[in-house]
CSV table of C-alpha atoms and ligand atoms in Angstrom, one decimal:
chain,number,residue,atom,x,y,z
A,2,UNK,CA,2.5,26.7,-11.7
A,3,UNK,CA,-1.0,26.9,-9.8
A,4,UNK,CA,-1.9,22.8,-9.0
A,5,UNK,CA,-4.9,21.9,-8.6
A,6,UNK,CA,-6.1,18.4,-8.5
A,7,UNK,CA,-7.5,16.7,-11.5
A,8,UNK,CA,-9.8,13.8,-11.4
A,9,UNK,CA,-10.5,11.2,-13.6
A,10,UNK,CA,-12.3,8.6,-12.4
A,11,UNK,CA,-10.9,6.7,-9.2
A,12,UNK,CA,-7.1,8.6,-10.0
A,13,UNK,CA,-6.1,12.3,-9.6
A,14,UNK,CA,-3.3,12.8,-12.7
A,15,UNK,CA,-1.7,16.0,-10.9
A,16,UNK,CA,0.1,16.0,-7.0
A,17,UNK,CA,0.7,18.7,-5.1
A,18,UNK,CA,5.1,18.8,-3.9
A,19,UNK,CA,4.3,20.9,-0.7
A,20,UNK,CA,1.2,19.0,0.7
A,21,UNK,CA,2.9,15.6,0.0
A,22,UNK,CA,6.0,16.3,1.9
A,23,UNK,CA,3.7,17.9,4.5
A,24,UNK,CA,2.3,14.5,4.8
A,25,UNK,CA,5.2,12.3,5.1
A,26,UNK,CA,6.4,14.8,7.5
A,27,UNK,CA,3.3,14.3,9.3
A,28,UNK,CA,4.2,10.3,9.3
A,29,UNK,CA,7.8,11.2,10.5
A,30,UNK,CA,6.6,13.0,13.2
A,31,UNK,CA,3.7,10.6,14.2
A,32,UNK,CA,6.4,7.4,14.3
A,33,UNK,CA,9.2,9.2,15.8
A,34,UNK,CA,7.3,10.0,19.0
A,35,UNK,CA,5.7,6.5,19.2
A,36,UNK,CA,8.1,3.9,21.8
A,37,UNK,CA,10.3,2.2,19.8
A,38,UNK,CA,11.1,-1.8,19.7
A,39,UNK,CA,14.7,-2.8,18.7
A,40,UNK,CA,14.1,-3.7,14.8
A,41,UNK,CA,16.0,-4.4,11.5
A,42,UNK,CA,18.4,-2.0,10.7
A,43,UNK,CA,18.9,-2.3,6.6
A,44,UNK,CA,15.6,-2.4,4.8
A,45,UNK,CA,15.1,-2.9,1.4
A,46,UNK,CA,11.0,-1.8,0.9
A,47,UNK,CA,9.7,-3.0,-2.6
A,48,UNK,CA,6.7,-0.6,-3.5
A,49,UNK,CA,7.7,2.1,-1.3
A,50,UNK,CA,6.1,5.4,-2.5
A,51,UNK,CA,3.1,5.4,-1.2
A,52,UNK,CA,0.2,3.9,1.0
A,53,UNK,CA,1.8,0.8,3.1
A,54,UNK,CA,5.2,0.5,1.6
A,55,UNK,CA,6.0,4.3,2.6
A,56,UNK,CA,4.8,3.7,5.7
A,57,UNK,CA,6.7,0.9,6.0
A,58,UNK,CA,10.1,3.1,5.2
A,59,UNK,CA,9.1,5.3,7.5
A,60,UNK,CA,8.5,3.4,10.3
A,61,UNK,CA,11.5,1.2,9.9
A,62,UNK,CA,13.7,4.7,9.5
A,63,UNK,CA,11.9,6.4,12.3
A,64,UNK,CA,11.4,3.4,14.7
A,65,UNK,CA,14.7,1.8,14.2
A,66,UNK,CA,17.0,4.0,12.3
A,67,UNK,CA,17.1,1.9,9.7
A,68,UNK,CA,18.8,2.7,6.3
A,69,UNK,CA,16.3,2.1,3.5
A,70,UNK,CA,16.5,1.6,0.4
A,71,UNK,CA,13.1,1.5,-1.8
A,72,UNK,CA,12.1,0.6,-5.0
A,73,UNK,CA,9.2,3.2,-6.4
A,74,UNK,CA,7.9,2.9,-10.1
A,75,UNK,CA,7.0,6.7,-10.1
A,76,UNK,CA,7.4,9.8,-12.7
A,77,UNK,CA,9.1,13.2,-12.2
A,78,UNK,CA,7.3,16.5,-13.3
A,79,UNK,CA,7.5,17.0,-17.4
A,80,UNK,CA,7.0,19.8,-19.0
A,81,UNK,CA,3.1,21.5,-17.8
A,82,UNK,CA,2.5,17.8,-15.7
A,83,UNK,CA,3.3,17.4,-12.2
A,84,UNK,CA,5.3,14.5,-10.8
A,85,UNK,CA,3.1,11.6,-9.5
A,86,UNK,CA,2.6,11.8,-5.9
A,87,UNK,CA,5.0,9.0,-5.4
A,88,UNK,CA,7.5,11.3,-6.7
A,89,UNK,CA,7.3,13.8,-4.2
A,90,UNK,CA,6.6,11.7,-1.3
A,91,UNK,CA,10.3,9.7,-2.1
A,92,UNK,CA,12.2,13.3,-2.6
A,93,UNK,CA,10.6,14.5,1.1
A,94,UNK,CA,11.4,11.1,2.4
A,95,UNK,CA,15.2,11.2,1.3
A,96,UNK,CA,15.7,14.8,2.0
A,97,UNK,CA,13.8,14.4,5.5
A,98,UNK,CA,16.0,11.1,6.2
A,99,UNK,CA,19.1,12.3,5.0
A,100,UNK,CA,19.0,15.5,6.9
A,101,UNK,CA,18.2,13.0,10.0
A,102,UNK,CA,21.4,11.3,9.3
A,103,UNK,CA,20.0,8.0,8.0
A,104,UNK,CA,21.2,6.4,5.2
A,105,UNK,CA,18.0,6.7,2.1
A,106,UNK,CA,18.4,5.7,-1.5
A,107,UNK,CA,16.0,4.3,-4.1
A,108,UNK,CA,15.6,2.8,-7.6
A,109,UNK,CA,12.9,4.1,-9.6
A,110,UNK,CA,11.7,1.6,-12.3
A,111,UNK,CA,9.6,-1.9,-13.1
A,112,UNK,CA,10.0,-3.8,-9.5
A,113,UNK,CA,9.1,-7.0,-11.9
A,114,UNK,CA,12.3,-6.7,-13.9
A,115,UNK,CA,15.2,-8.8,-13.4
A,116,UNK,CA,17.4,-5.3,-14.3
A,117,UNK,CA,15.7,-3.9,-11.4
A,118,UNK,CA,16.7,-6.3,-9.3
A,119,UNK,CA,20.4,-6.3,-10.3
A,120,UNK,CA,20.5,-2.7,-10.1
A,121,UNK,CA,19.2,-3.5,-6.2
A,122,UNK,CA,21.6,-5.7,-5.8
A,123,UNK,CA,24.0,-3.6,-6.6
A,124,UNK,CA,23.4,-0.9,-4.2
A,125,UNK,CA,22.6,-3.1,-1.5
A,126,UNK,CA,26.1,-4.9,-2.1
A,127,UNK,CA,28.2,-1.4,-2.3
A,128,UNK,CA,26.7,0.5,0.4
A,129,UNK,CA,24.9,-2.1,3.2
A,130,UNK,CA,26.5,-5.5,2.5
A,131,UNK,CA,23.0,-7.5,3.7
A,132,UNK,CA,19.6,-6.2,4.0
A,133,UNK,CA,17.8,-7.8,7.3
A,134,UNK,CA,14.4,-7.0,6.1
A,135,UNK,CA,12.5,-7.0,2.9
A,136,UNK,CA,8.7,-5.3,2.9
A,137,UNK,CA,7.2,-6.6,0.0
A,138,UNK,CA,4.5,-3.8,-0.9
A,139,UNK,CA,3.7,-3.5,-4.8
A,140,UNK,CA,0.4,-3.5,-6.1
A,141,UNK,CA,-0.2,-3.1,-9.3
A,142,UNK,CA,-2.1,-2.9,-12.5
A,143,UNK,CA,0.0,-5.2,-14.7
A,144,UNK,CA,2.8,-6.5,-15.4
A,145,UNK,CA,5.5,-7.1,-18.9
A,146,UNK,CA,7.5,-10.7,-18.0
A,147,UNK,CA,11.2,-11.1,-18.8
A,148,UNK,CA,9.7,-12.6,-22.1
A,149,UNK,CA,7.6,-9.3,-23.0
A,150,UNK,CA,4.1,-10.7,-22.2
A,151,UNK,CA,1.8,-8.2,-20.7
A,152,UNK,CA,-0.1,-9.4,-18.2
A,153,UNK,CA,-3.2,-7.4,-16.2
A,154,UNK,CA,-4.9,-7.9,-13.1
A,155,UNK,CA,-8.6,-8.0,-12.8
A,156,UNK,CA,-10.8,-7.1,-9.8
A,157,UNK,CA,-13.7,-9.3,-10.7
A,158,UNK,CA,-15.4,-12.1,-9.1
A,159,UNK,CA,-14.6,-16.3,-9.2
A,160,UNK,CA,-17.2,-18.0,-10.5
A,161,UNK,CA,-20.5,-16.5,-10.2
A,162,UNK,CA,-21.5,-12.8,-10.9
A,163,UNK,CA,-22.2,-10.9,-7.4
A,164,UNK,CA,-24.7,-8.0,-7.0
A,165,UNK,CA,-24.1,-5.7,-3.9
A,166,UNK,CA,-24.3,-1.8,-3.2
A,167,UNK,CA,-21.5,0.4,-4.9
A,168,UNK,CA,-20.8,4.4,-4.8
A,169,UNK,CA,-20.0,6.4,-7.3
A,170,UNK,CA,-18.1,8.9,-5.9
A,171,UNK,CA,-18.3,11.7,-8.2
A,172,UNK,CA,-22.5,11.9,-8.1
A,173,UNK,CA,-22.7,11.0,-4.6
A,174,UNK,CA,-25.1,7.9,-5.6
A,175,UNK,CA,-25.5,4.6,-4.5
A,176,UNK,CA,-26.6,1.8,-6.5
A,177,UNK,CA,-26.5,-1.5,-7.6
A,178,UNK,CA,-23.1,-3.4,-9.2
A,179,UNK,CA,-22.9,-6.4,-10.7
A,180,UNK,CA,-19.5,-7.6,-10.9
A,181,UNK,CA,-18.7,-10.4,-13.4
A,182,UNK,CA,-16.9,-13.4,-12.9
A,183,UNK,CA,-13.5,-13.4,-14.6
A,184,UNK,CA,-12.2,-15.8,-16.9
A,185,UNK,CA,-9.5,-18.3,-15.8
A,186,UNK,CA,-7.0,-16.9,-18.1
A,187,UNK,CA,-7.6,-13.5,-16.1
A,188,UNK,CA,-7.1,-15.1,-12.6
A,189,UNK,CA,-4.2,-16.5,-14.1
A,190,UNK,CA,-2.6,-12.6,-15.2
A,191,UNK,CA,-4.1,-11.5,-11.9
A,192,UNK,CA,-2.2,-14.4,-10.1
A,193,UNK,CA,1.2,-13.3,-12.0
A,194,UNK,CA,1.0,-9.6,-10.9
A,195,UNK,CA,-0.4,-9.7,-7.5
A,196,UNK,CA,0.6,-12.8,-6.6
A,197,UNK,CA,3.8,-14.4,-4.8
A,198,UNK,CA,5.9,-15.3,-7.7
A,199,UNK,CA,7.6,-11.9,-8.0
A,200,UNK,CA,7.9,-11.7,-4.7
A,201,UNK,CA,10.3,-15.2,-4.1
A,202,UNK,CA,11.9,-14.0,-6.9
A,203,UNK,CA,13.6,-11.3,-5.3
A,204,UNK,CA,14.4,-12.7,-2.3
A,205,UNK,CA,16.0,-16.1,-4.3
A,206,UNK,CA,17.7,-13.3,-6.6
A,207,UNK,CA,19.1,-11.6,-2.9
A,208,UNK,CA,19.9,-15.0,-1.5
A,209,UNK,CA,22.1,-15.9,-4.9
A,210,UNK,CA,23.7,-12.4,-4.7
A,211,UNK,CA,24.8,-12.9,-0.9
A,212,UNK,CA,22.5,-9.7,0.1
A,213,UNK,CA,20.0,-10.5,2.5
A,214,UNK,CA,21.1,-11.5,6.0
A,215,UNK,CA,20.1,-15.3,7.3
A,216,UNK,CA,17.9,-14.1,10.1
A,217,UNK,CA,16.5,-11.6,8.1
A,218,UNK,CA,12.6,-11.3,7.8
A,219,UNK,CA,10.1,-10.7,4.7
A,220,UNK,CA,6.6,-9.3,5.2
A,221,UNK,CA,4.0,-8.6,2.0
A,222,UNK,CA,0.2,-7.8,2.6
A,223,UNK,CA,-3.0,-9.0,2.1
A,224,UNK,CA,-6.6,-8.2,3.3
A,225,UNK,CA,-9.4,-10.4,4.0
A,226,UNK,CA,-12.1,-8.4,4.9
A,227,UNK,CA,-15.8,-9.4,5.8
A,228,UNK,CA,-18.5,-11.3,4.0
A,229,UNK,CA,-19.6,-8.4,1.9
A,230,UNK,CA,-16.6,-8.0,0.1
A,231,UNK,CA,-15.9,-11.5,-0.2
A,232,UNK,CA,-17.1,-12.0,-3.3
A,233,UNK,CA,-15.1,-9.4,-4.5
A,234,UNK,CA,-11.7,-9.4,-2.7
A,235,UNK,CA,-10.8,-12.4,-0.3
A,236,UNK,CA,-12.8,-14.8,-2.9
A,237,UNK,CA,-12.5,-13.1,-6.1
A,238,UNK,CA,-9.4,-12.7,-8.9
A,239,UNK,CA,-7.4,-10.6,-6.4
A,240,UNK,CA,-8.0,-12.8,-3.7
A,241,UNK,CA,-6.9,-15.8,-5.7
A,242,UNK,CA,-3.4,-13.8,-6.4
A,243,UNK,CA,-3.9,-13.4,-1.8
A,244,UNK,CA,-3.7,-17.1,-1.6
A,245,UNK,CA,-0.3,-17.5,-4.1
A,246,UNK,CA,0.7,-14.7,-2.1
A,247,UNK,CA,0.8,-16.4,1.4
A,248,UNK,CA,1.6,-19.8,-0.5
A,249,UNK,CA,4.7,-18.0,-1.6
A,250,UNK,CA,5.5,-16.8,2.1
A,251,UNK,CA,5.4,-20.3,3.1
A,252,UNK,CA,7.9,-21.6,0.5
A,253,UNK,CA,10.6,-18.8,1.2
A,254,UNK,CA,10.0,-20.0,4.7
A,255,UNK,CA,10.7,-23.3,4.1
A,256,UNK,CA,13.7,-22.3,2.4
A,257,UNK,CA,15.5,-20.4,4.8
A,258,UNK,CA,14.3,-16.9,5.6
A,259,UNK,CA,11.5,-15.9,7.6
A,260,UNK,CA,8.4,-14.9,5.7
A,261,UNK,CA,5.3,-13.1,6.9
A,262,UNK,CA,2.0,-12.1,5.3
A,263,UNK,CA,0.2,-9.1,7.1
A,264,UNK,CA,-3.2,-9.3,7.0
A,265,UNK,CA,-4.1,-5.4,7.3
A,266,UNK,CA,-6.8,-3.0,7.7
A,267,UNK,CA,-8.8,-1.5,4.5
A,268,UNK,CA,-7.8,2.2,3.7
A,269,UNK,CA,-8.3,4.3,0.9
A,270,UNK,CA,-5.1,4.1,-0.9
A,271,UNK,CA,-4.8,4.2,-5.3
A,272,UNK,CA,-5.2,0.7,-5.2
A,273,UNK,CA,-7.7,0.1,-3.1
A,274,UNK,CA,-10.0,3.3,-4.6
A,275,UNK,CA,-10.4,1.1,-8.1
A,276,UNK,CA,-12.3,-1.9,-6.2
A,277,UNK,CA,-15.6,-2.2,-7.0
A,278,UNK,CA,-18.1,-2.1,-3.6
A,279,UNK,CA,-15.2,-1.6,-1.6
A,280,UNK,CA,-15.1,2.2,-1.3
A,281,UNK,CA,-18.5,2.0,0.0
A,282,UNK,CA,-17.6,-0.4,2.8
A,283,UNK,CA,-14.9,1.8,3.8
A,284,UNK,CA,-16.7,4.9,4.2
A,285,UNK,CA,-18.9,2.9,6.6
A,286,UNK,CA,-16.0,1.8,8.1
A,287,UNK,CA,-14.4,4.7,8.7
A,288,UNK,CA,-17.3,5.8,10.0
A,289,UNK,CA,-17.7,3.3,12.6
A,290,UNK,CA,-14.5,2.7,13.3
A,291,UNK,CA,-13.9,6.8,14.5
A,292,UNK,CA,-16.7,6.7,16.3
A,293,UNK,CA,-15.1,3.7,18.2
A,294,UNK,CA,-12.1,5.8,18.3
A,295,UNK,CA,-9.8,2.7,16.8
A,296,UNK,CA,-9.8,4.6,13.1
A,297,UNK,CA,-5.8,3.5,12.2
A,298,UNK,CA,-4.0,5.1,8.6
A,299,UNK,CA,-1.3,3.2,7.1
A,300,UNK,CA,1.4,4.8,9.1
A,301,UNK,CA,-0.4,4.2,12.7
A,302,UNK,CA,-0.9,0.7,11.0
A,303,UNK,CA,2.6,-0.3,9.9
A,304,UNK,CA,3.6,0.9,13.0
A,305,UNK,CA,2.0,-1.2,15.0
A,306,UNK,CA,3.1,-4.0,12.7
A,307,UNK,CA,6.3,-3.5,13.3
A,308,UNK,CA,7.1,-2.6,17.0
A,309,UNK,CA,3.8,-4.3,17.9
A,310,UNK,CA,3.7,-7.7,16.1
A,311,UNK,CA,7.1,-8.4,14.0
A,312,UNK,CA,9.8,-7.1,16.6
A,313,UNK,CA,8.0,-7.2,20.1
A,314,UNK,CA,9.7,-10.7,21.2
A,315,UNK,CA,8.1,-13.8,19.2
A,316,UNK,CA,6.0,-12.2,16.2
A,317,UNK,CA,2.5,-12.4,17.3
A,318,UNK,CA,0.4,-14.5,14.8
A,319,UNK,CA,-3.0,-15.9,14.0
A,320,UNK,CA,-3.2,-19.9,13.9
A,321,UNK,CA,-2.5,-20.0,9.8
A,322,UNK,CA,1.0,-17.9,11.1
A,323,UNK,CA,-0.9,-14.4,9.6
A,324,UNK,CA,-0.5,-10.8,11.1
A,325,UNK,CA,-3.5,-9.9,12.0
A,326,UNK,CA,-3.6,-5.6,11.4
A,327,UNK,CA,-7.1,-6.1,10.6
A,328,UNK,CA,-7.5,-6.8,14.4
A,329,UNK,CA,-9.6,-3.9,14.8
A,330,UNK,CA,-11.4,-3.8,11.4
A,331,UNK,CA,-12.8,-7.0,12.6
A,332,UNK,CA,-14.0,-6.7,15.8
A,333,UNK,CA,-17.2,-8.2,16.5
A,334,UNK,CA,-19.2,-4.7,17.4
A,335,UNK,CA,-17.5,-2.9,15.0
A,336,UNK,CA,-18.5,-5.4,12.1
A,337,UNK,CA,-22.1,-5.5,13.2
A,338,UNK,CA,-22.4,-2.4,13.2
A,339,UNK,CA,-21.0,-1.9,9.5
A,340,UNK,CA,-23.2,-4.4,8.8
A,341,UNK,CA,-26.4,-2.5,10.3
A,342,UNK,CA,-25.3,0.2,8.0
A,343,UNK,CA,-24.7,-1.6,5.0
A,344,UNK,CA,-28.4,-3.1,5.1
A,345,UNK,CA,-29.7,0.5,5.1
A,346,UNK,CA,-27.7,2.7,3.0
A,347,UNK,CA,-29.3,4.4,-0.2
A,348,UNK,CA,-28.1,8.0,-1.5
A,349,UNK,CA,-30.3,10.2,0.7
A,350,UNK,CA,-28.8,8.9,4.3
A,351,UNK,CA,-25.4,8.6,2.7
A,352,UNK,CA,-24.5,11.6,5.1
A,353,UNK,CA,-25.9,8.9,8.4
A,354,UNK,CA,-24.2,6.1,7.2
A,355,UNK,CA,-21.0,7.0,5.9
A,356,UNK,CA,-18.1,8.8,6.5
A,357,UNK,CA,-18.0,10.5,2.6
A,358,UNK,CA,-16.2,13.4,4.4
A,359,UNK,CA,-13.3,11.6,5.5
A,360,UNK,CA,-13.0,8.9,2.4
A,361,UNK,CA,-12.9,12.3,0.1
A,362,UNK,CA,-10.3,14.0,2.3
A,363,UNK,CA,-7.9,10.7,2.6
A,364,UNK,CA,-8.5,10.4,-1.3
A,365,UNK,CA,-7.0,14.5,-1.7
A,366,UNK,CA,-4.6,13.7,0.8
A,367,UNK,CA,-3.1,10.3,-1.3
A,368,UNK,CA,-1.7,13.3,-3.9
A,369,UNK,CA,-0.4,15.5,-1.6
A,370,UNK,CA,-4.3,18.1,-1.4
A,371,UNK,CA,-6.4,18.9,1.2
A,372,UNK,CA,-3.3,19.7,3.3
A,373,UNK,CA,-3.4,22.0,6.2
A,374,UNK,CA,-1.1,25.0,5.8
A,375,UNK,CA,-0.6,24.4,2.5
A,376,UNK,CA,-1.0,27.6,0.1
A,377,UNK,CA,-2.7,25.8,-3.4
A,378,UNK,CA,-2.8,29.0,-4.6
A,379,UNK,CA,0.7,29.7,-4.4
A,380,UNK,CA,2.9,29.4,-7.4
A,381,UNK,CA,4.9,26.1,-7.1
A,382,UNK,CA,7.7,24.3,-9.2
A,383,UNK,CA,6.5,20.9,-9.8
A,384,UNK,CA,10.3,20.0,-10.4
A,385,UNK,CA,11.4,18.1,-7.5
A,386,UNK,CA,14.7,15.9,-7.2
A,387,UNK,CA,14.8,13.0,-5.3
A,388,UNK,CA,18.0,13.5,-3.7
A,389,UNK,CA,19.9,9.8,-4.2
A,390,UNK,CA,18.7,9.9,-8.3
A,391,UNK,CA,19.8,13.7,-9.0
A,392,UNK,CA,23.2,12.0,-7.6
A,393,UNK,CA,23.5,9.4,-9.7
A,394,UNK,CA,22.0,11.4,-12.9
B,418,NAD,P1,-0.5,1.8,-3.2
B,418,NAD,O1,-1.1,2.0,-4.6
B,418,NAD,O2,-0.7,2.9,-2.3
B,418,NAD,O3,1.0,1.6,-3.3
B,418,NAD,C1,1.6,0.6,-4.3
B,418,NAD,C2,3.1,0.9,-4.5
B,418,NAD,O4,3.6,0.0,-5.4
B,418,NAD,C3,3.3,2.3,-5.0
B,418,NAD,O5,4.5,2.8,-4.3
B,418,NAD,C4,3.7,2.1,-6.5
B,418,NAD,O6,4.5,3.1,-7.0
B,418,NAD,C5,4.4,0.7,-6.4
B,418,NAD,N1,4.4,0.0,-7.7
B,418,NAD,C6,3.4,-0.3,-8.4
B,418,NAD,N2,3.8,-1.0,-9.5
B,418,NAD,C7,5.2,-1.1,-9.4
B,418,NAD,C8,6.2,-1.6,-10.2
B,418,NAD,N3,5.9,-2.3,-11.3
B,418,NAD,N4,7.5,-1.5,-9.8
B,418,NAD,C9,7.8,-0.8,-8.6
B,418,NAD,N5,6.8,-0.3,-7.8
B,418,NAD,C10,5.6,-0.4,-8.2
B,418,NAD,O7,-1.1,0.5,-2.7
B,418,NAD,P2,-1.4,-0.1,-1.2
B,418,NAD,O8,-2.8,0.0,-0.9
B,418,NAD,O9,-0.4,0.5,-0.2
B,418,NAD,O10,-1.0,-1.6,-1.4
B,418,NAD,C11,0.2,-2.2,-1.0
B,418,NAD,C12,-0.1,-3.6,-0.6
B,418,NAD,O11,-1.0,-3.6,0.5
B,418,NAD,C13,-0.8,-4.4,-1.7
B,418,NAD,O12,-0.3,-5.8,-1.7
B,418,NAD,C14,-2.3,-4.4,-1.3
B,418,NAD,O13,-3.0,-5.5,-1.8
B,418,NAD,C15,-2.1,-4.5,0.2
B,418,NAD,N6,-3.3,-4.1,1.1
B,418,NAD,C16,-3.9,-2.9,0.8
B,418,NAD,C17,-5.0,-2.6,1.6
B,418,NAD,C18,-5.8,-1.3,1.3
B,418,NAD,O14,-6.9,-1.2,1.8
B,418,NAD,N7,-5.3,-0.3,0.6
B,418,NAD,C19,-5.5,-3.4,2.6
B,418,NAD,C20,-4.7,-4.6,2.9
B,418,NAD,C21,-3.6,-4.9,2.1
């Protein structure tokens, strides 16, 4: 078939097979000619189809040679739909790994469920014995407990409404948003999804299965951003499930393996495009930040965070024991700047202020369009196998 993308809203519903294994080919590439540090070398990446957990799997493959095994929560092609663009980015990471000679398999299903985890377990028991890293990388919508309950994350505000500048992306307009405060019983679902409980529970439910190595590290990730987005992110619903997050990392520290949150940089990723004000920020930021010549995607970003801060000697933290990706995204000048911008933006200097260009083209690019080289006219067969799953189908 003929794929094109289809909008709706902040999500594309089709993916394109050729342009998303262009793009994690593109990520190969970039990480396999980078210096390498001397890193983990079994890696078990929960959330690993796209934005920082596939950049995670392909950094620790491509940087250490590290067998990986990820946990994705992705559809394959059906009948006239396409696969999602985790789909296809997993199938071109196995294949690519594989033919590379590194060891690549993956679970596809609910990372929340305890039959998940077995089924993890299992794997990591048969074919690795112990996993010395665990990237912790799932964000998501909602989540159905052991017990059936459903529970869904909000992005809304704690407390007080908040009133800033939004986009809407589709009519190229900026105006007002109010976002409204959330009630506690929706920080409390947003605290169950996003937060840290899920993610202790797989490493206790490695620990009790013998799979994870002693001096084995965990990282998840966070953001904190600046004061604009405060009310939204660092101090709103998601940011309360932040906090459990990096309470959590401190607990599975204090019980024996080595826990990291990484603070990193805003990008345009699925997640990150349904955030209220957000978007808008980071098309100023992008703007800013490539005319600083410091712009970083996820890959350039994990990356660094692992040959720069994790395995380079003692990991490099800030004073609360944080990873600080957002290093750049912080700095003073670039921040003032984004602010000078922020002050002034409307919809008719949109084109001054803002990098629209770029957020559009990382949006395409996050299902697989866009692509250099790629034919979207071309008749293509959405059907793609990911390698280790057509083996054990
Ligand atoms: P993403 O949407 O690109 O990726 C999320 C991944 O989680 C996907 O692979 C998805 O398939 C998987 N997933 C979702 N639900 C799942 C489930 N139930 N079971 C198994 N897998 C599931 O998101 P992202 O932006 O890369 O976010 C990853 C982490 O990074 C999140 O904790 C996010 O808060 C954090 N972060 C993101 C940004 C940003 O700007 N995008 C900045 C800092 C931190």
């Amino acid at each position: 078939m003929i794929i094109k993308p289809k909008v709706r809203g902040f999500i594309c519903t089709t993916a394109h097979p050729d342009g998303c294994r262009a793009l994690v080919k593109e990520q190969i590439d970039y990480v396999a000619a980078q210096p390498h540090a001397q890193g983990p070398k079994k890696v078990l990446v929960i959330g690993a189809s796209m934005g920082y957990g596939l950049a995670s799997r392909i950094t620790a493959a491509y940087s250490f040679g590290a067998a990986t095994l990820g946990v994705i929560f992705d559809k394959p092609a059906s009948g006239s739909r396409t696969a999602s663009s985790g789909w296809y980015n997993t199938a071109a990471f196995e294949s690519f790994a594989r033919a590379d000679g590194l060891y690549a398999r993956t679970v596809n299903g609910d990372a929340y469920l305890r039959e998940i985890k077995k089924q993890v377990i299992d794997i990591i028991k048969a074919d690795l014995g112990k996993v010395d890293m665990v990237v912790y990388s799932l964000a998501a919508p909602r989540r159905t407990a052991e017990d059936g309950t459903l529970y869904s994350s909000v992005l809304k505000t704690v407390g007080a409404p908040y009133t800033n500048k939004t986009i809407d992306l589709k009519n190229r307009a900026v105006s007002d948003i109010t976002v409204e405060p959330a009630t506690e019983e929706e920080i409390r679902a947003t605290v169950k999804v996003m937060g840290g409980e899920d993610w202790k529970a797989w490493i206790d439910a490695l620990k009790a299965a013998d799979a994870i190595a002693d001096n084995a590290v965990t990282v998840a990730y966070s953001y904190i951003g600046p004061s604009i987005t405060h009310p939204m992110y660092a101090d709103g619903s998601i940011g309360k499930a932040k906090d459990d997050l990096f309470a959590a990392s401190k607990t599975i520290t204090a019980e024996g393996i080595r826990a990291y949150i990484s603070v990193n940089k805003a990008l345009v990723t699925q997640s990150s495009a349904a955030i209220p004000i957000v978007p808008l920020y980071i098309s100023i930021l992008y703007k800013v930040m490539k005319a600083h010549g410091v712009h970083e995607g996820c890959i350039q970003q994990m990356y660094r965070l692992m040959n720069q801060k994790l395995y380079a000697g003692n990991p490099v933290v800030d004073e609360e024991n944080r990873i600080r990706l957002d290093d750049l995204e912080m700095q003073e000048e670039i921040q003032s700047e984004v602010n000078d911008l922020w002050s002034t933006i409307a919809t008719d200097n949109l084109d001054t202020h803002a990098d629209l260009a770029g957020y559009d083209t990382d949006f395409y690019r996050l299902f697989g369009f866009g692509v250099e080289g790629i034919d979207y006219e071309a008749d293509t067969d959405p059907e793609v196998a990911i390698p280790s799953l057509a083996a054990n189908s």
